[in-house]
Amino acid sequence: MIALRLPPPPRLPAFATYPIAVALPLLALSLKLLLEPVAESTPFVFFYPAVLVAAYLGGLGPGGLATALSAVLANRVVLPLSGAWASSPKALGATLLFTLMGALLVLASASIRAGYADRRESERRLRLVLETIPQLVLVIAADGEVDYANPQLLAFTGRTSEDLAAARLGDLFHPEERERARAEWNRLLASGAAATAEHRLRSADGSHRWFLISAVPLHALAGDAHWFVSCTDIQAQKESEQAQAEAIAARDVFMSVASHELKTPIASALLQVQHAERLLRRDGAPAEAVCQRLSATAASVARLGGLVEALLDVSRIAMGRLVLERARFDLSGTVRDAAGRHGDAARRAGCELEVAVAPGIAVDGDRLRIEQVLTNLLANALKYGAGAPVRVSLRREGALAILEVADHGIGIAPEDQARIFEQFERAVSARHYGGLGLGLWIARQLVDASGGAIHVESAPGRGATFWVALPAPAEVATPEPARELAG
Ligand code: ADP
C-alpha cells in the first residue's frame, strides 16, 4: 500500500500564521493575474493551494481567514476581469461553492495538522518521562545497533550517543557476565518475547553496579523488531542481600563457636565438682584437694559468667540499651587495682606483669566500663602473649590519658588489625585459642562511647600493643606516688 505522507508542519508562532494567511491569497491573486492569458477560465484554482497551505501552517483560524480573503479576491478582482458581474447569481454561486470547498479543505488540513501536533506532544511527554525516570533506557535494533539511549544511560556509561552507536554493547557488561549476556540476547532474538535478567554494568569510573535489565520487543517500529531495554539499579538490594547472607553465615559460625566456648567451662566445672564429690565421699579426703577442685570450679563458673556477660553486652549495645554511668574518677588508681587483680592470672600464664602508672590521672566516664576495657586487653595479652612479659602503663599526653597494654606474644598481621575490632572477628584459629571474638568489639564500643579511641600496633610474632586514649581533664584527682606491681 502506498501511503501519502505530508511532511510535519513547521512549528510557527500563532501571530506569524495570520499574516501568512493574508499573504498566501494575495500571492495566489498575483499568480492568477500573471498567468491570466493562459489560465483565463480558472478563477478559483490558484486560491485552493493558498487555503490549504494557510490551514496546514496555522490551523482553523488562518485557514478560515485565507478562505474568506480568497473568496473576496476571486469574486471582486478575478471574476470582473473576465467580464463577469461579481454580484450575478452565477458568480455568487461559484464563490459560495469555492467557499464551501475551501472550508472542507481547511477542516481536512487542520485535522492533519492537529494529528501532527498531538503526536509531537505525546513524543515530548514520552521523552520527558524517559529523561526523568531513574532507569537507564535503550532502544536497540535486532542487529544490536542503538537507536536511542536516554541521558541517564549516557551519564552512567560516560559515553555519547555516537560512541554507543559505534561500541559493542557487550563492553557495557561486567567481563564475567558478557558470555551470559550474549547468550541471553540470542535467546531473546530467537523467542521474540519480553525477558528480564540481572547484570553488572560498567560505569564511567570503571566500577560496576547491579541492574535489573528488562527487554520488551517493539514491533511497531518500521521494519525489523526493535527492543526497548530498561535497566533498574538494584545495587542497594544486592548489597543488602549479600550483607544478609554474610550476617547469617557469621551468625552460624558464631553459634558454633559460642556453644563450644560455653560448653568448655561447663564441662570443666562439672568434672571438678564430680571429682570433689568423690573426694568427699572417701573417708579422710584431704581438705586441700577438695578446695583445689572447688576453686577450679569457681574459675570455670567465672569464665562462664564472663562469656554470658559479653553476650549480654552485645545485645545491650545492639539495642542501644548500654548506659554509661559517667562520673569523674581516678583512672590511675583504677588501672593499678585492675592490674593487681590479674597477678594470679599472669603467674598462671607465665607472664611477668609490669605496671607503670603515672599518678593522679582522672577521667570522666564509667569506671566499671573502662575497667572492663582494660581487663579485656589484659586478658588478651595474657592469652596471646603467654610466657612473655606484659606491660600495662598509663600516662598523660596533653589533654589525653593514654593507657597501653603491650605483650610479646603472637602478634597480629597488618591485614587483620582493623577487622579484629569488628563483631565476631578473630585472627586466630579456634583450635588453638578459645574466644568469641567479641571482647575488642565491645571494648571499642565502650571507648567510643566514652569519647576516646582504641588502636593497635603489632607485627606477627612480635607482640601487640593496644592503646586507649581517653579525654582527661587537666584537673588532678588525688595525687598519689607511682606504684609498680609485678605479677
Ligand atoms: P577473642 O579474644 O575472644 O577471640 P577479641 O575481640 O578480644 O576476641 O579479639 C579478637 C581477635 O583479636 C582475637 O581472636 C585475636 O585474633 C586478636 N587479638 C586480640 N588481642 C590480641 C593480642 N594481644 N595478641 C594477638 N592477637 C590478639
Coordinates of C-alpha atoms and ligand atoms in Angstrom, one line a residue:
M1 CA 0.0 0.0 0.0
I2 CA 1.3 3.4 -0.9
A3 CA 0.8 5.9 1.9
L4 CA 0.8 9.6 1.2
R5 CA 2.7 11.3 3.9
L6 CA 2.8 15.1 4.4
P7 CA 5.9 16.4 6.0
P8 CA 5.1 17.6 9.5
P9 CA 4.1 21.2 9.6
P10 CA 6.9 23.6 10.9
R11 CA 6.2 25.0 14.3
L12 CA 5.3 28.6 13.8
P13 CA 4.2 31.1 16.4
A14 CA 0.5 31.8 16.1
F15 CA 0.9 35.5 15.5
A16 CA 3.0 34.7 12.4
T17 CA 0.4 32.4 10.8
Y18 CA -2.2 35.2 10.3
P19 CA 0.0 37.4 8.1
I20 CA 0.8 34.3 6.1
A21 CA -2.9 33.6 5.8
V22 CA -3.3 37.1 4.2
A23 CA -0.1 36.8 2.1
L24 CA -1.0 33.5 0.5
P25 CA -4.3 34.6 -1.2
L26 CA -2.5 37.8 -2.3
L27 CA 0.3 35.6 -3.8
A28 CA -2.4 33.4 -5.4
L29 CA -4.0 36.5 -6.9
S30 CA -0.7 37.8 -8.2
L31 CA 0.0 34.4 -9.9
K32 CA -3.5 34.3 -11.3
L33 CA -3.0 37.9 -12.8
L34 CA 0.4 36.9 -14.1
L35 CA -0.9 33.8 -15.8
E36 CA -4.2 35.3 -16.8
P37 CA -3.6 34.8 -20.5
V38 CA -3.2 31.0 -20.1
A39 CA -5.5 30.5 -17.1
E40 CA -8.4 32.6 -18.1
S41 CA -11.1 30.1 -17.3
T42 CA -10.0 29.1 -13.8
P43 CA -10.9 32.0 -11.5
F44 CA -10.6 30.0 -8.2
V45 CA -7.9 27.3 -8.9
F46 CA -5.0 29.4 -7.6
F47 CA -6.7 30.1 -4.3
Y48 CA -7.1 26.4 -3.3
P49 CA -3.4 25.8 -2.6
A50 CA -3.3 29.1 -0.6
V51 CA -6.2 28.0 1.6
L52 CA -4.7 24.5 2.0
V53 CA -1.2 25.8 3.0
A54 CA -2.6 28.5 5.3
A55 CA -4.7 25.9 7.2
Y56 CA -1.8 23.4 7.3
L57 CA 0.5 26.0 8.7
G58 CA -1.9 27.8 11.1
G59 CA -4.9 25.6 11.6
L60 CA -8.6 26.6 11.5
G61 CA -8.2 30.4 12.2
P62 CA -5.7 31.2 9.5
G63 CA -7.3 28.6 7.1
G64 CA -10.7 30.4 7.6
L65 CA -9.1 33.8 7.0
A66 CA -7.4 32.6 3.9
T67 CA -10.6 31.1 2.6
A68 CA -12.6 34.2 3.2
L69 CA -10.0 36.5 1.7
S70 CA -9.6 34.2 -1.3
A71 CA -13.4 34.2 -1.9
V72 CA -13.5 38.0 -1.8
L73 CA -10.4 38.4 -4.1
A74 CA -11.8 35.9 -6.5
N75 CA -15.2 37.4 -6.5
R76 CA -14.2 41.1 -6.5
V77 CA -11.0 41.1 -8.6
V78 CA -10.7 37.9 -10.6
L79 CA -14.3 37.5 -11.8
P80 CA -14.7 41.1 -13.0
L81 CA -11.5 40.8 -15.0
S82 CA -13.2 38.2 -17.2
G83 CA -16.2 40.4 -17.6
A84 CA -18.3 38.6 -15.1
W85 CA -20.5 40.7 -12.9
A86 CA -19.4 39.9 -9.3
S87 CA -22.9 40.0 -7.9
S88 CA -24.5 37.9 -10.6
P89 CA -26.2 34.7 -9.3
K90 CA -23.7 32.6 -11.3
A91 CA -20.7 34.5 -9.8
L92 CA -22.1 34.4 -6.3
G93 CA -22.9 30.6 -6.7
A94 CA -19.3 29.9 -7.9
T95 CA -17.9 32.0 -5.0
L96 CA -20.1 30.1 -2.5
L97 CA -19.0 26.8 -3.9
F98 CA -15.4 27.8 -3.6
T99 CA -16.0 28.9 0.0
L100 CA -17.6 25.6 0.8
M101 CA -14.8 23.6 -0.9
G102 CA -12.2 25.9 0.9
A103 CA -13.9 25.2 4.3
L104 CA -13.7 21.4 3.6
L105 CA -10.0 21.7 2.7
V106 CA -9.4 23.8 5.8
L107 CA -11.1 21.2 8.0
A108 CA -9.1 18.3 6.4
S109 CA -5.8 20.1 6.5
A110 CA -6.2 21.5 10.0
S111 CA -7.1 18.0 11.3
I112 CA -3.9 16.5 9.8
R113 CA -2.0 19.4 11.4
A114 CA -3.7 18.7 14.8
G115 CA -2.7 15.0 14.4
Y116 CA 0.9 16.0 14.0
A117 CA 0.7 18.3 17.0
D118 CA -0.8 15.5 19.1
R119 CA 2.0 13.2 18.1
R120 CA 4.6 15.8 18.8
E121 CA 3.1 16.4 22.2
S122 CA 3.0 12.7 23.1
E123 CA 6.5 12.4 21.9
R124 CA 7.5 15.3 24.1
R125 CA 5.9 13.7 27.1
L126 CA 7.4 10.3 26.3
R127 CA 10.9 12.0 26.1
L128 CA 10.2 13.8 29.3
V129 CA 9.4 10.6 31.0
L130 CA 12.4 8.8 29.6
E131 CA 14.7 11.6 30.6
T132 CA 13.4 11.9 34.2
I133 CA 13.0 8.3 35.3
P134 CA 15.8 6.7 37.3
Q135 CA 16.1 3.8 34.9
L136 CA 18.7 3.7 32.1
V137 CA 16.9 3.2 28.8
L138 CA 18.0 2.0 25.4
V139 CA 16.2 1.2 22.2
I140 CA 18.2 -1.4 20.2
A141 CA 17.7 -2.9 16.8
A142 CA 17.9 -6.7 16.4
D143 CA 21.5 -6.2 14.9
G144 CA 22.5 -4.6 18.2
E145 CA 22.6 -1.1 16.9
V146 CA 21.5 1.5 19.4
D147 CA 18.6 3.7 18.2
Y148 CA 18.1 5.7 21.3
A149 CA 19.8 6.0 24.7
N150 CA 18.4 8.2 27.5
P151 CA 20.7 10.8 29.1
Q152 CA 20.8 8.8 32.3
L153 CA 22.4 5.9 30.4
L154 CA 24.9 8.2 28.7
A155 CA 25.8 9.7 32.1
F156 CA 26.2 6.3 33.7
T157 CA 28.3 4.8 31.0
G158 CA 30.2 8.1 30.3
R159 CA 29.6 7.7 26.6
T160 CA 28.0 9.8 23.9
S161 CA 25.2 8.5 21.6
E162 CA 27.7 8.3 18.8
D163 CA 30.2 6.2 21.0
L164 CA 27.3 4.0 21.9
A165 CA 26.2 3.5 18.3
A166 CA 29.8 2.5 17.4
A167 CA 30.5 0.5 20.5
R168 CA 29.9 -3.2 21.1
L169 CA 27.2 -3.4 23.7
G170 CA 28.9 -6.4 25.3
D171 CA 31.5 -3.9 26.7
L172 CA 28.9 -2.4 28.9
F173 CA 28.7 -5.7 30.9
H174 CA 30.9 -7.0 33.6
P175 CA 33.6 -9.1 32.0
E176 CA 32.4 -12.2 34.0
E177 CA 28.9 -11.8 32.6
R178 CA 29.5 -10.9 29.0
E179 CA 29.1 -14.5 27.8
R180 CA 25.8 -15.0 29.7
A181 CA 24.6 -11.6 28.4
R182 CA 25.3 -12.7 24.8
A183 CA 23.5 -16.0 25.3
E184 CA 20.5 -14.2 26.8
W185 CA 20.4 -11.7 23.9
N186 CA 20.4 -14.6 21.3
R187 CA 17.7 -16.3 23.2
L188 CA 15.7 -13.1 23.3
L189 CA 16.1 -12.7 19.5
A190 CA 15.0 -16.3 18.9
S191 CA 12.0 -16.1 21.2
G192 CA 10.9 -12.6 20.3
A193 CA 9.3 -12.4 23.8
A194 CA 10.0 -10.0 26.7
A195 CA 12.6 -11.1 29.2
T196 CA 14.5 -9.9 32.3
A197 CA 17.9 -10.6 33.7
E198 CA 20.3 -9.3 36.4
H199 CA 23.7 -8.0 35.4
R200 CA 26.5 -5.8 36.5
L201 CA 27.1 -2.8 34.2
R202 CA 30.3 -0.8 33.9
S203 CA 30.0 2.8 35.0
A204 CA 32.0 5.8 33.7
D205 CA 34.5 5.5 36.6
G206 CA 35.1 1.8 35.8
S207 CA 33.2 0.5 38.8
H208 CA 30.3 -1.9 38.3
R209 CA 26.7 -1.8 39.6
W210 CA 24.0 -4.4 39.6
F211 CA 21.0 -3.7 37.3
L212 CA 17.7 -5.5 36.6
I213 CA 17.5 -5.4 32.8
S214 CA 14.3 -5.9 31.1
A215 CA 13.8 -6.1 27.3
V216 CA 10.4 -5.7 25.6
P217 CA 10.0 -6.1 21.8
L218 CA 8.7 -3.0 19.9
H219 CA 7.1 -4.5 16.8
A220 CA 5.5 -1.2 16.0
L221 CA 8.7 0.4 14.7
A222 CA 9.1 0.2 10.9
G223 CA 10.9 -2.9 9.5
D224 CA 12.6 -5.2 12.0
A225 CA 11.6 -5.6 15.6
H226 CA 13.4 -3.2 18.0
W227 CA 13.9 -3.8 21.7
F228 CA 13.0 -1.4 24.5
V229 CA 15.6 -2.1 27.2
S230 CA 15.3 -0.6 30.7
C231 CA 17.9 -1.0 33.4
T232 CA 16.9 -0.5 37.0
D233 CA 19.7 0.0 39.6
I234 CA 19.4 -2.8 42.2
Q235 CA 22.9 -2.3 43.7
A236 CA 21.5 -1.4 47.2
Q237 CA 19.2 -4.5 47.1
K238 CA 22.1 -6.7 46.1
E239 CA 24.3 -5.3 48.8
S240 CA 21.7 -5.8 51.4
E241 CA 21.1 -9.4 50.2
Q242 CA 24.8 -10.0 50.4
A243 CA 25.1 -8.4 53.9
Q244 CA 22.2 -10.6 55.0
A245 CA 23.8 -13.7 53.7
E246 CA 27.1 -12.7 55.4
A247 CA 25.2 -12.0 58.6
I248 CA 23.5 -15.4 58.5
A249 CA 26.9 -17.1 57.8
A250 CA 28.5 -15.1 60.6
R251 CA 25.7 -16.0 63.0
D252 CA 26.0 -19.7 62.2
V253 CA 29.8 -19.5 62.8
F254 CA 29.2 -17.6 66.0
M255 CA 26.6 -20.1 67.2
S256 CA 29.0 -23.0 66.8
V257 CA 31.9 -21.0 68.4
A258 CA 29.7 -19.7 71.3
S259 CA 28.3 -23.1 72.0
H260 CA 31.7 -24.6 72.1
E261 CA 33.0 -21.8 74.3
L262 CA 30.1 -22.1 76.7
K263 CA 30.3 -25.9 76.8
T264 CA 34.0 -25.9 77.8
P265 CA 33.8 -24.2 81.2
I266 CA 30.5 -26.1 82.0
A267 CA 32.2 -29.4 81.3
S268 CA 35.2 -28.5 83.3
A269 CA 33.1 -27.2 86.3
L270 CA 31.1 -30.4 86.2
L271 CA 34.3 -32.6 86.2
Q272 CA 35.7 -30.6 89.1
V273 CA 32.5 -30.9 91.2
Q274 CA 32.2 -34.6 90.5
H275 CA 35.8 -35.1 91.5
A276 CA 35.3 -33.0 94.7
E277 CA 32.2 -35.1 95.5
R278 CA 34.2 -38.3 95.1
L279 CA 37.0 -37.0 97.3
L280 CA 34.4 -36.0 100.0
R281 CA 32.7 -39.4 99.9
R282 CA 36.0 -41.0 100.6
D283 CA 36.9 -41.1 104.3
G284 CA 39.6 -38.7 105.2
A285 CA 39.5 -36.6 102.0
P286 CA 42.3 -34.0 102.1
A287 CA 40.6 -30.6 102.5
E288 CA 43.3 -29.0 100.3
A289 CA 42.4 -31.3 97.4
V290 CA 38.7 -30.5 97.7
C291 CA 39.5 -26.8 97.9
Q292 CA 41.5 -27.0 94.7
R293 CA 38.6 -28.6 92.9
L294 CA 36.2 -26.0 94.2
S295 CA 38.4 -23.1 93.2
A296 CA 38.9 -24.6 89.7
T297 CA 35.0 -24.9 89.6
A298 CA 34.7 -21.3 90.6
A299 CA 37.2 -20.2 87.9
S300 CA 35.1 -22.1 85.2
V301 CA 31.9 -20.6 86.5
A302 CA 33.5 -17.1 86.5
R303 CA 34.6 -17.8 82.9
L304 CA 31.1 -18.8 82.0
G305 CA 29.8 -15.7 83.7
G306 CA 32.2 -13.6 81.6
L307 CA 31.0 -15.1 78.4
V308 CA 27.4 -14.6 79.3
E309 CA 28.2 -11.0 80.3
A310 CA 29.9 -10.4 76.9
L311 CA 26.8 -11.8 75.1
L312 CA 24.5 -9.5 77.2
D313 CA 26.7 -6.5 76.3
V314 CA 26.4 -7.3 72.7
S315 CA 22.7 -7.3 72.8
R316 CA 22.6 -4.2 75.0
I317 CA 24.8 -2.3 72.5
A318 CA 22.8 -3.6 69.5
M319 CA 19.6 -2.5 71.1
G320 CA 21.1 0.9 72.2
R321 CA 20.5 0.0 75.8
L322 CA 24.0 0.3 77.1
V323 CA 24.0 3.2 79.6
L324 CA 27.3 4.7 80.8
E325 CA 27.2 6.0 84.3
R326 CA 29.6 8.9 83.9
A327 CA 31.4 10.5 86.7
R328 CA 35.0 11.8 87.3
F329 CA 37.1 9.0 88.7
D330 CA 40.8 8.3 89.4
L331 CA 41.9 6.3 86.4
S332 CA 45.4 5.9 87.9
G333 CA 44.0 4.0 90.9
T334 CA 41.6 2.0 88.8
V335 CA 44.3 0.8 86.4
R336 CA 46.6 -0.1 89.3
D337 CA 43.9 -2.1 91.1
A338 CA 42.7 -3.9 88.0
A339 CA 46.2 -4.8 87.0
G340 CA 46.8 -6.0 90.6
R341 CA 43.8 -8.4 90.3
H342 CA 45.5 -10.0 87.3
G343 CA 48.6 -11.0 89.3
D344 CA 47.5 -14.7 89.6
A345 CA 46.3 -15.0 86.1
A346 CA 49.7 -13.6 84.9
R347 CA 51.6 -16.1 87.0
R348 CA 49.5 -18.9 85.6
A349 CA 50.2 -17.7 82.1
G350 CA 53.9 -17.4 82.9
C351 CA 53.9 -13.7 82.2
E352 CA 55.9 -11.1 84.2
L353 CA 53.4 -8.3 84.6
E354 CA 54.9 -4.8 84.7
V355 CA 52.7 -1.9 85.7
A356 CA 53.8 1.7 85.2
V357 CA 51.0 4.1 86.1
A358 CA 51.5 7.9 86.3
P359 CA 49.7 9.2 89.4
G360 CA 46.7 11.5 89.6
I361 CA 45.1 11.0 86.1
A362 CA 41.4 11.5 86.3
V363 CA 38.9 11.0 83.5
D364 CA 35.1 11.5 83.1
G365 CA 33.5 8.2 82.4
D366 CA 32.0 5.0 83.6
R367 CA 34.7 3.5 85.9
L368 CA 33.4 -0.1 85.6
R369 CA 33.2 0.0 81.8
I370 CA 36.7 1.5 81.5
E371 CA 37.9 -1.2 83.8
Q372 CA 36.2 -3.8 81.7
V373 CA 38.2 -2.5 78.6
L374 CA 41.4 -2.8 80.5
T375 CA 40.5 -6.3 81.8
N376 CA 39.7 -7.4 78.3
L377 CA 43.0 -6.1 76.9
L378 CA 45.0 -7.6 79.7
A379 CA 43.2 -11.0 79.4
N380 CA 44.0 -11.0 75.7
A381 CA 47.7 -10.0 76.4
L382 CA 48.0 -13.0 78.8
K383 CA 46.2 -15.3 76.4
Y384 CA 48.0 -14.4 73.2
G385 CA 51.3 -13.4 74.9
A386 CA 51.6 -16.3 77.4
G387 CA 55.1 -16.9 78.6
A388 CA 56.4 -13.4 77.9
P389 CA 56.4 -10.2 79.8
V390 CA 53.2 -8.0 79.6
R391 CA 53.3 -4.3 80.4
V392 CA 50.4 -2.1 81.5
S393 CA 51.1 1.7 81.5
L394 CA 49.1 4.9 82.0
R395 CA 50.4 8.4 81.2
R396 CA 49.1 11.8 80.3
E397 CA 49.7 13.3 76.9
G398 CA 48.3 16.8 76.7
A399 CA 44.6 16.5 77.2
L400 CA 44.6 12.8 76.9
A401 CA 45.1 9.8 79.2
I402 CA 47.0 7.1 77.3
L403 CA 46.5 3.6 78.6
E404 CA 48.8 0.9 77.0
V405 CA 48.8 -2.8 77.2
A406 CA 51.8 -4.4 75.5
D407 CA 52.7 -8.0 75.1
H408 CA 55.4 -10.0 73.3
G409 CA 53.2 -12.7 72.0
I410 CA 52.0 -14.0 68.6
G411 CA 51.2 -10.5 67.3
I412 CA 48.6 -9.6 64.6
A413 CA 49.1 -9.4 60.8
P414 CA 48.5 -5.9 59.4
E415 CA 45.6 -7.0 57.3
D416 CA 43.8 -8.3 60.5
Q417 CA 44.4 -5.2 62.6
A418 CA 41.3 -3.3 61.6
R419 CA 38.8 -6.2 61.5
I420 CA 39.6 -7.7 64.9
F421 CA 37.6 -4.7 66.3
E422 CA 34.5 -5.9 64.5
Q423 CA 31.9 -8.3 65.9
F424 CA 32.9 -12.0 65.9
E425 CA 36.1 -11.3 64.1
R426 CA 39.1 -13.4 65.2
A427 CA 42.6 -13.7 63.7
V428 CA 43.5 -17.0 65.3
S429 CA 42.2 -20.5 64.8
A430 CA 39.6 -21.7 67.2
R431 CA 41.6 -24.9 67.7
H432 CA 44.5 -23.0 69.3
Y433 CA 42.7 -20.3 71.2
G434 CA 39.2 -20.1 72.6
G435 CA 37.2 -16.9 72.5
L436 CA 34.1 -15.4 71.0
G437 CA 35.7 -12.6 69.0
L438 CA 33.6 -10.0 70.9
G439 CA 35.9 -8.5 73.5
L440 CA 37.6 -6.0 71.3
W441 CA 34.4 -5.0 69.6
I442 CA 32.8 -4.4 73.0
A443 CA 35.9 -2.5 74.1
R444 CA 35.8 -0.3 71.0
Q445 CA 32.1 0.5 71.6
L446 CA 32.8 1.4 75.2
V447 CA 35.8 3.6 74.4
D448 CA 34.0 5.3 71.5
A449 CA 31.0 6.0 73.8
S450 CA 33.4 7.5 76.3
G451 CA 34.7 9.9 73.7
G452 CA 38.0 8.1 73.3
A453 CA 39.8 5.9 70.7
I454 CA 41.4 2.5 70.7
H455 CA 44.2 1.3 68.4
V456 CA 46.6 -1.5 68.0
E457 CA 50.2 -1.6 66.8
S458 CA 51.6 -5.0 66.1
A459 CA 53.6 -7.3 63.8
P460 CA 53.2 -11.1 63.5
G461 CA 55.4 -12.8 66.1
R462 CA 56.5 -9.6 67.7
G463 CA 53.7 -8.9 70.2
A464 CA 51.0 -6.4 70.2
T465 CA 50.5 -3.0 71.9
F466 CA 46.9 -1.8 72.3
W467 CA 46.4 1.7 73.4
V468 CA 43.3 3.5 74.6
A469 CA 43.2 7.3 74.5
L470 CA 40.6 9.0 76.8
P471 CA 40.0 12.7 77.2
A472 CA 41.5 13.6 80.6
P473 CA 40.6 17.0 82.2
A474 CA 43.6 19.0 83.4
E475 CA 42.4 18.9 87.0
V476 CA 44.3 16.4 89.1
A477 CA 42.3 13.8 91.1
T478 CA 44.1 12.5 94.2
P479 CA 47.8 12.8 93.7
E480 CA 49.5 9.5 94.7
P481 CA 53.0 8.3 94.4
A482 CA 53.8 6.0 91.4
R483 CA 53.5 2.3 92.3
E484 CA 54.6 -0.7 90.3
L485 CA 53.1 -4.2 90.6
A486 CA 54.9 -7.2 89.4
G487 CA 53.0 -10.4 88.6
Ligands
ADP1 P1 38.7 -13.2 71.4 O1 40.0 -13.0 72.1 O2 37.6 -13.7 72.3 O3 38.8 -14.0 70.2 P2 38.7 -10.4 71.0 O4 37.6 -9.5 70.4 O5 39.1 -10.0 72.3 O6 38.1 -11.8 70.9 O7 39.9 -10.4 70.0 C1 39.7 -10.6 68.6 C2 40.9 -11.2 68.0 O8 42.0 -10.3 68.0 C3 41.4 -12.4 68.7 O9 40.7 -13.6 68.2 C4 42.9 -12.4 68.2 O10 43.0 -13.0 66.9 C5 43.2 -10.9 68.1 N1 43.9 -10.4 69.3 C6 43.3 -9.7 70.3 N2 44.3 -9.4 71.2 C7 45.5 -9.9 70.8 C8 46.8 -9.9 71.3 N3 47.1 -9.3 72.4 N4 47.7 -10.5 70.5 C9 47.4 -11.1 69.4 N5 46.2 -11.2 68.9 C10 45.2 -10.6 69.6

